[in-house]
Tab-separated table of C-alpha atoms in Angstrom:
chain	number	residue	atom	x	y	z
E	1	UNK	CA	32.948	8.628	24.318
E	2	UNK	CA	30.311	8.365	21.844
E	3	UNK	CA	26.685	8.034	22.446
E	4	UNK	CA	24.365	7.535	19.665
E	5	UNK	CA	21.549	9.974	19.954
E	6	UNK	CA	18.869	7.558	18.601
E	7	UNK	CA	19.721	4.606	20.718
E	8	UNK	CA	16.227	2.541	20.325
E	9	UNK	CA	17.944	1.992	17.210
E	10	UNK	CA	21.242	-0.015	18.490
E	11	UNK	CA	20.235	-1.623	21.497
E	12	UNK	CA	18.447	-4.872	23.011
E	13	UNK	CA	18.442	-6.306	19.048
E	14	UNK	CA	16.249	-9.995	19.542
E	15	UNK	CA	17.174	-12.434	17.645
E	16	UNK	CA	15.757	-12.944	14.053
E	17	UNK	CA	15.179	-15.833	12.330
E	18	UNK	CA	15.285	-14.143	9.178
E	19	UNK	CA	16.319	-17.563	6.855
E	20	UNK	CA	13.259	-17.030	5.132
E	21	UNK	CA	14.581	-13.603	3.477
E	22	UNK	CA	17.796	-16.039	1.961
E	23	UNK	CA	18.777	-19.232	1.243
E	24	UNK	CA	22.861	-18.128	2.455
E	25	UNK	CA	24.640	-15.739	4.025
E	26	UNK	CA	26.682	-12.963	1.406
E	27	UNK	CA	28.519	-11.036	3.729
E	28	UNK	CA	28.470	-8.616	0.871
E	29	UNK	CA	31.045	-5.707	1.337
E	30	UNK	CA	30.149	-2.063	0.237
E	31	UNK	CA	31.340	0.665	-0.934
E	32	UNK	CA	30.157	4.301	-0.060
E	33	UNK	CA	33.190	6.250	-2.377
E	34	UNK	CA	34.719	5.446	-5.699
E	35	UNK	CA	38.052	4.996	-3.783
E	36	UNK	CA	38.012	1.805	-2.176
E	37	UNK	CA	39.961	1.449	1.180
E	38	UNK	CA	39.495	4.529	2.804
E	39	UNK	CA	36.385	4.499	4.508
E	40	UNK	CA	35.513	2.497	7.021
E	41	UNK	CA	31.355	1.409	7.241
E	42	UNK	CA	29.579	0.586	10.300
E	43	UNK	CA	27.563	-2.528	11.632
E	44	UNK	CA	25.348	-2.497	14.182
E	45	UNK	CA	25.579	-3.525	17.670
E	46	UNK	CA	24.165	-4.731	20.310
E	47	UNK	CA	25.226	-1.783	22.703
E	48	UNK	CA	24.708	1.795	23.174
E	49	UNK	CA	27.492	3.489	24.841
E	50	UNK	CA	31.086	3.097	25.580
E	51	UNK	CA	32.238	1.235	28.553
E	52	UNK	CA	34.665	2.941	30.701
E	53	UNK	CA	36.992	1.051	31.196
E	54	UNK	CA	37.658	0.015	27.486
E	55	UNK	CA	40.798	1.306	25.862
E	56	UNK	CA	41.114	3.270	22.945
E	57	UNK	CA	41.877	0.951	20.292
E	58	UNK	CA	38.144	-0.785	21.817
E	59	UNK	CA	36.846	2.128	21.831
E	60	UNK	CA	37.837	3.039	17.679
E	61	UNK	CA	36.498	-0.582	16.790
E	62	UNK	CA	33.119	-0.008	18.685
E	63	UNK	CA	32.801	3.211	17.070
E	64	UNK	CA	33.580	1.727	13.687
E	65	UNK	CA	31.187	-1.039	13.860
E	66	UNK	CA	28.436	1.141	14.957
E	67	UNK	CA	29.255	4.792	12.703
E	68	UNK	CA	29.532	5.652	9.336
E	69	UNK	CA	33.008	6.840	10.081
E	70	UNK	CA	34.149	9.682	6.714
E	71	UNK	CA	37.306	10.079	5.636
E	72	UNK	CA	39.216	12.971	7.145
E	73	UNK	CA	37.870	11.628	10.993
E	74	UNK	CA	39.461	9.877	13.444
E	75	UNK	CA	37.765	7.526	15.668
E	76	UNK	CA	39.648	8.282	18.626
E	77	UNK	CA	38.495	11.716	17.888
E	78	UNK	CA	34.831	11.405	17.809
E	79	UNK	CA	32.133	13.166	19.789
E	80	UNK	CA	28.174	12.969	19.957
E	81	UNK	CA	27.893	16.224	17.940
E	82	UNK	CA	29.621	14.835	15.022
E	83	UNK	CA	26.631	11.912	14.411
E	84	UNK	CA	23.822	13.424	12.792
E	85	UNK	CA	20.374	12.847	14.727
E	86	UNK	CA	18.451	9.916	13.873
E	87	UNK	CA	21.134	8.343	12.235
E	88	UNK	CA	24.812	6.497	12.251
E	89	UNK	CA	26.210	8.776	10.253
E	90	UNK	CA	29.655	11.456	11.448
E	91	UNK	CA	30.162	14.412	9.618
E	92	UNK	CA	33.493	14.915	8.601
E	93	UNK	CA	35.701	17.699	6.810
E	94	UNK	CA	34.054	17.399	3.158
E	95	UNK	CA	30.479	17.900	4.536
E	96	UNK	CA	29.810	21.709	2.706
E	97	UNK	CA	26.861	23.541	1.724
E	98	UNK	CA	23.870	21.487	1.200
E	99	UNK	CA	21.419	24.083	0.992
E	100	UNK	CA	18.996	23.323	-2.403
E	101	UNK	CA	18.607	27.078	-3.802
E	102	UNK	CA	17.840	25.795	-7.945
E	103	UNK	CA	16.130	22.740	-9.377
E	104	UNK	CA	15.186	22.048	-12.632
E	105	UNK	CA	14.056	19.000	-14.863
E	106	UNK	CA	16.719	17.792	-17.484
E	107	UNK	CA	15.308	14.411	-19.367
E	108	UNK	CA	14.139	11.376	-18.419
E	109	UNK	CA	16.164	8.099	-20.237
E	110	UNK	CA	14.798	4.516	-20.976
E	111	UNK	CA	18.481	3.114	-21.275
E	112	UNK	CA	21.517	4.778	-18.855
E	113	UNK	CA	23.230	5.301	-22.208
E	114	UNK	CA	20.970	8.271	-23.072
E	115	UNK	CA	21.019	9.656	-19.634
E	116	UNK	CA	23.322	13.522	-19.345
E	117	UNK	CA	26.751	13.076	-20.777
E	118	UNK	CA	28.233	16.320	-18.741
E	119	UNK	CA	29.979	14.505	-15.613
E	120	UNK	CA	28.350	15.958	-13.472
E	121	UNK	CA	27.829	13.629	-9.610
E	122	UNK	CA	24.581	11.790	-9.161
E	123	UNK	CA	22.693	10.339	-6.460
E	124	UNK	CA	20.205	8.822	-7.255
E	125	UNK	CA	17.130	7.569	-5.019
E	126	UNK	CA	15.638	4.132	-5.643
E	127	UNK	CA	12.706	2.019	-3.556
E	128	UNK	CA	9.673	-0.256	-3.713
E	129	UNK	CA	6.737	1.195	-5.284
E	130	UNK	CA	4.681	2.861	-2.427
E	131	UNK	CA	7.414	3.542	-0.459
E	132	UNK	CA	7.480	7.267	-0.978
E	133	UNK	CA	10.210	8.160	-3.471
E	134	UNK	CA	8.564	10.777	-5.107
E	135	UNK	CA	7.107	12.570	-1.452
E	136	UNK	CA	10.879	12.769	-0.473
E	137	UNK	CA	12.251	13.988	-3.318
E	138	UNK	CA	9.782	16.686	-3.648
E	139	UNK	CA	10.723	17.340	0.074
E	140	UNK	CA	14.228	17.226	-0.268
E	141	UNK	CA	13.807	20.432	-3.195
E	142	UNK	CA	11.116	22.016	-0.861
E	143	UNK	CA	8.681	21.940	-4.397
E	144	UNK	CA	5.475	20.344	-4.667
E	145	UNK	CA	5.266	17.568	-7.836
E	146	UNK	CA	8.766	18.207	-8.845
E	147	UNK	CA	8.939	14.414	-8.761
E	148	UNK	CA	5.158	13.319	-9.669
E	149	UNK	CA	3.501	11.426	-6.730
E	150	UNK	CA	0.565	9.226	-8.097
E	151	UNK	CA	-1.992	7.301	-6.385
E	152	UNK	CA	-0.845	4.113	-8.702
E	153	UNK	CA	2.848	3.258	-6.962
E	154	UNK	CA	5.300	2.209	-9.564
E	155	UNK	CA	4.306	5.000	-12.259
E	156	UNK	CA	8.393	5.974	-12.340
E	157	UNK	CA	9.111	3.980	-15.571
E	158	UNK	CA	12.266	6.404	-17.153
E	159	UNK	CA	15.576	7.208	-15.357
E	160	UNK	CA	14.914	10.940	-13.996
E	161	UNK	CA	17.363	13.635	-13.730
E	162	UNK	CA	16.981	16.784	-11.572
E	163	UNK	CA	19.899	19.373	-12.211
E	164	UNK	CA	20.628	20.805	-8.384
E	165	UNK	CA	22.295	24.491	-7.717
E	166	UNK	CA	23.120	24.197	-11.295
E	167	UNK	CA	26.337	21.489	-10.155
E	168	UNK	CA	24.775	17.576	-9.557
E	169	UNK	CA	22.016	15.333	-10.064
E	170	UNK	CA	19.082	14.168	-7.995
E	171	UNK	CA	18.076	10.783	-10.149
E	172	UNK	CA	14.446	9.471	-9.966
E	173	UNK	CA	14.445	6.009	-10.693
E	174	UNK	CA	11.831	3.519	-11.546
E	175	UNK	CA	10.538	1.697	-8.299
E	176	UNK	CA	10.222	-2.183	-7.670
E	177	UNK	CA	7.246	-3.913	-6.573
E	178	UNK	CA	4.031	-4.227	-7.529
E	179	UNK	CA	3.300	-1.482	-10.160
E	180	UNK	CA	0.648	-2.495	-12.744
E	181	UNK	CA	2.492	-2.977	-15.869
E	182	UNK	CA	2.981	-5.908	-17.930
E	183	UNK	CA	6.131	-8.726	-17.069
E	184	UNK	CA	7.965	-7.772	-20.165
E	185	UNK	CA	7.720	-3.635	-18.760
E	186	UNK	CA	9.005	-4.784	-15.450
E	187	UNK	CA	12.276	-7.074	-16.730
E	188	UNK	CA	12.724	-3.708	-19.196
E	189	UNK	CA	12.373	-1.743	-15.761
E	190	UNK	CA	15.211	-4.002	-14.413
E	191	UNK	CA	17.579	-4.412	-17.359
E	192	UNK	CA	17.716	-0.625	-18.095
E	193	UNK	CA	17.989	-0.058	-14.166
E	194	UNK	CA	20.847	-2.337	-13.179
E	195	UNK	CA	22.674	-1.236	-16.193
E	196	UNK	CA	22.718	2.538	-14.853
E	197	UNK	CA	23.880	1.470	-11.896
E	198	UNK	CA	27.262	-1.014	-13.647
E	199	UNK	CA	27.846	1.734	-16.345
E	200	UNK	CA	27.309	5.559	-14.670
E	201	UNK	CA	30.844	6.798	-13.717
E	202	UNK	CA	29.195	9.425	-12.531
E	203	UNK	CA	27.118	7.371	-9.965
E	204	UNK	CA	28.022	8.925	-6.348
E	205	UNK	CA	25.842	7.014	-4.426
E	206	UNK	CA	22.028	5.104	-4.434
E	207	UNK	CA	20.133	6.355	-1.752
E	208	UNK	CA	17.606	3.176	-0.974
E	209	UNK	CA	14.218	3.714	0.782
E	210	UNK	CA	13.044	1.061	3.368
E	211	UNK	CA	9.596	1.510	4.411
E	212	UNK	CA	9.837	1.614	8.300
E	213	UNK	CA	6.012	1.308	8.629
E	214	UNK	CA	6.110	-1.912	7.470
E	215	UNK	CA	8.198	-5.062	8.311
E	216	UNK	CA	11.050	-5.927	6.816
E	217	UNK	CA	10.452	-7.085	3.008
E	218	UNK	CA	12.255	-9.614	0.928
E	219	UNK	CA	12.200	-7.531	-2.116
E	220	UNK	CA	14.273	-4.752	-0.006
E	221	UNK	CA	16.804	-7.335	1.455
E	222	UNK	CA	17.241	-8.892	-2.337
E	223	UNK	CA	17.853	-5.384	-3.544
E	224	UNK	CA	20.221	-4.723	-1.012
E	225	UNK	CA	21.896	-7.905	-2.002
E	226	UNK	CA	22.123	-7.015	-5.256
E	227	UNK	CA	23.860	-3.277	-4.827
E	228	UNK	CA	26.148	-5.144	-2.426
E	229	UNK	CA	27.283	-7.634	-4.326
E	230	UNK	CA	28.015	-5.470	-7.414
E	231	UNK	CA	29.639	-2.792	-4.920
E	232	UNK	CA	27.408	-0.209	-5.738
E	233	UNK	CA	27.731	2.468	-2.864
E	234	UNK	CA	24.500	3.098	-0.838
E	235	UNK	CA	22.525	4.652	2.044
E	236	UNK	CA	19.431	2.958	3.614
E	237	UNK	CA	16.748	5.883	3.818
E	238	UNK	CA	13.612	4.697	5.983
E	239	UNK	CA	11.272	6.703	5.348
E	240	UNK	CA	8.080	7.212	6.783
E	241	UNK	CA	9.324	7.596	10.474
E	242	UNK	CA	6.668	9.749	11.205
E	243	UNK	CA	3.660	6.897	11.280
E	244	UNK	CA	2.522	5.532	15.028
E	245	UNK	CA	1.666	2.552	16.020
E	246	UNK	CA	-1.504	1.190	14.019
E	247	UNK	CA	-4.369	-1.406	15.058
E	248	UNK	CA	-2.153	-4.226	13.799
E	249	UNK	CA	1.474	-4.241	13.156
E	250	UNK	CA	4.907	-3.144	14.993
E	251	UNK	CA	6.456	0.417	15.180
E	252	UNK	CA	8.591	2.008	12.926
E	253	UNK	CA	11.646	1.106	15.051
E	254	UNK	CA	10.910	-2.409	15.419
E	255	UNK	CA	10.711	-2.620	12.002
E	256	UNK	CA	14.053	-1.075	11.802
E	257	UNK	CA	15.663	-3.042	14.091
E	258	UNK	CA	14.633	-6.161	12.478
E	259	UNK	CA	15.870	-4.385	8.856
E	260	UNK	CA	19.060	-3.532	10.507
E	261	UNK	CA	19.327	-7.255	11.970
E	262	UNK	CA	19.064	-8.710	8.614
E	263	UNK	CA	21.468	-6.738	7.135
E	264	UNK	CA	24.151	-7.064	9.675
E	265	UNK	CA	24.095	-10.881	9.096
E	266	UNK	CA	24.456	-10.402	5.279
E	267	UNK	CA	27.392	-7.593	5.440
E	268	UNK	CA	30.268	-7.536	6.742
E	269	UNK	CA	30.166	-3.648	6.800
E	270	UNK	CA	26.686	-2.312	7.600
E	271	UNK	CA	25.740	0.738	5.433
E	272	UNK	CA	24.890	4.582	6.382
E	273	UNK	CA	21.351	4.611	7.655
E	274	UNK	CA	19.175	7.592	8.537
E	275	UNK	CA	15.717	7.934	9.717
E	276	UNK	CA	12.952	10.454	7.034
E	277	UNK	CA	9.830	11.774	6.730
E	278	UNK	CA	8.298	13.724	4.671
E	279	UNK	CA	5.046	14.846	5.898
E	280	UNK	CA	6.750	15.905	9.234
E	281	UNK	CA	10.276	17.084	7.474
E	282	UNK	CA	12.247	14.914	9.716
E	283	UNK	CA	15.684	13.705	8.152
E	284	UNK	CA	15.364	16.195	5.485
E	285	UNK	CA	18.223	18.314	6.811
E	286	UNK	CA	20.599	15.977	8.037
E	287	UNK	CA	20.101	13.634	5.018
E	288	UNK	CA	21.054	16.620	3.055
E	289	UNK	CA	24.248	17.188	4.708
E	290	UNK	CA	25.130	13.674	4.148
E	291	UNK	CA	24.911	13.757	0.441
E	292	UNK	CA	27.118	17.000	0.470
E	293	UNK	CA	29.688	15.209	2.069
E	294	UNK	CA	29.463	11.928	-0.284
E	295	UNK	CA	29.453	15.031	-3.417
E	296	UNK	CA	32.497	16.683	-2.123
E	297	UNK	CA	34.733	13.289	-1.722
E	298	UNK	CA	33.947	12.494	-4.626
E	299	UNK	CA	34.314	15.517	-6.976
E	300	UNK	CA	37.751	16.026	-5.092
């Protein structure tokens, strides 16, 4: 039996109305490995544990439509220490050392054709402007302003590659949103960025931050859309976890459950999710772990 150990995240889901984020359902599929087919992705549910009395073959499609199931696992073989904390994600045989020991600054490209040419995997981390890109990369390498954080969200305006441990990339790329720069920067911004992700072999997977201190936002869901629909392989990273309650506003988990609602009525497979923060570290580890075993897979 599986039980996920952040359950506020799976359970008692109200209804959305969320028609106002689309005009029709995509049921987008997505892919989370170059190799289509052998993974299957999770949606979420509307329940938190296993019934009893349910039989195996119920019990391997509950836990595939609530887990980020690897290849290498089998459902029926599941338990709760295989799902990272805070997250829907199992770890699975090609999960390996994910400890960051070297960093270092390579080039930063206006067009995905100039980016490094030495094959080396990528995953690359995209978001609105504001929603902490720059704060979790810096915490993911343990190194103040290895990615520079500015005041002025949206300053990101190259593609950004960080060698890691001398063997992949960390990409930094330009946030969407409301950055002050003219319209014709911005469609640039878009051009160069959606042409990295339908041209970079080397592309492992996008790691997309979702503000969870805010509600959900159309520019996220389009975005979404858009990476789905071109099957480029992702991970929703919701950052800021750490933030309570303010004066006005919902929670961080309401805002995730209403993320997570839209999203499950717009794919038929709902990505990897994981909760972050960087000011209190939370994630960092697990997230980490994640992207070792999405490296691995793919450099097999």
């Amino acid at each position: 039996m599986v039980i996920l150990r952040c359950r506020f995240l799976t359970i008692n889901l109200a209804p959305l109305r969320p028609s106002h984020f689309h005009s029709q359902k995509l049921h987008h599929t997505t892919r989370f490995f170059r190799t289509p087919n052998l993974i299957s992705t999770p949606r979420i549910t509307t329940s938190s544990s296993l019934p009893t009395t349910r039989s195996i073959s119920d019990e391997a499609r509950f836990a595939r439509s609530v887990l980020f199931v690897p290849p290498g696992v089998e459902v029926e073989e599941l338990t709760d220490d295989m799902v990272l904390p805070g997250s829907n994600i199992v770890i699975g045989p090609f999960a390996g050392h994910s400890q960051i020991k070297q960093v270092e600054f390579v080039k930063s490209s206006a067009r995905a054709r100039d980016c490094p040419k030495d094959d080396l995997p990528e995953i690359a981390i995209l978001g609105r402007s504001n929603v902490g890109k720059s704060s979790l990369i810096n915490c993911l390498v343990r190194k103040k302003e290895v990615a520079l954080t500015s005041k002025k969200p949206g300053k990101t305006q190259l593609i950004n590659h960080f060698l890691v441990n001398k063997s992949w990339y960390i990409v930094d790329l330009p946030g969407y949103g409301f950055a002050k720069v003219s319209d014709a920067a911005k469609t640039d911004w878009s051009a160069f960025t959606k042409g990295y992700f339908l041209n970079r072999d080397t592309l492992v997977c996008v790691l997309l931050l979702i503000d969870a201190s805010v509600p959900p936002q159309k520019i996220d869901l389009d975005c979404a859309n858009w990476l789905g629909r071109n099957n480029v392989p992702m991970t929703f990273v919701f950052t800021k976890c750490d933030k309570m309650k303010a004066a006005k506003g919902k929670r961080p988990d309401e805002n995730i459950k209403a993320f997570q609602q839209i999203i499950r009525e717009n794919f038929k497979q709902h990505p990897p999710w994981i909760l972050t923060s960087s000011v209190s570290g939370l994630g960092r580890d697990e997230l980490l772990l994640h992207m070792s075993q999405l490296r691995n897979y793919w450099d097999q």
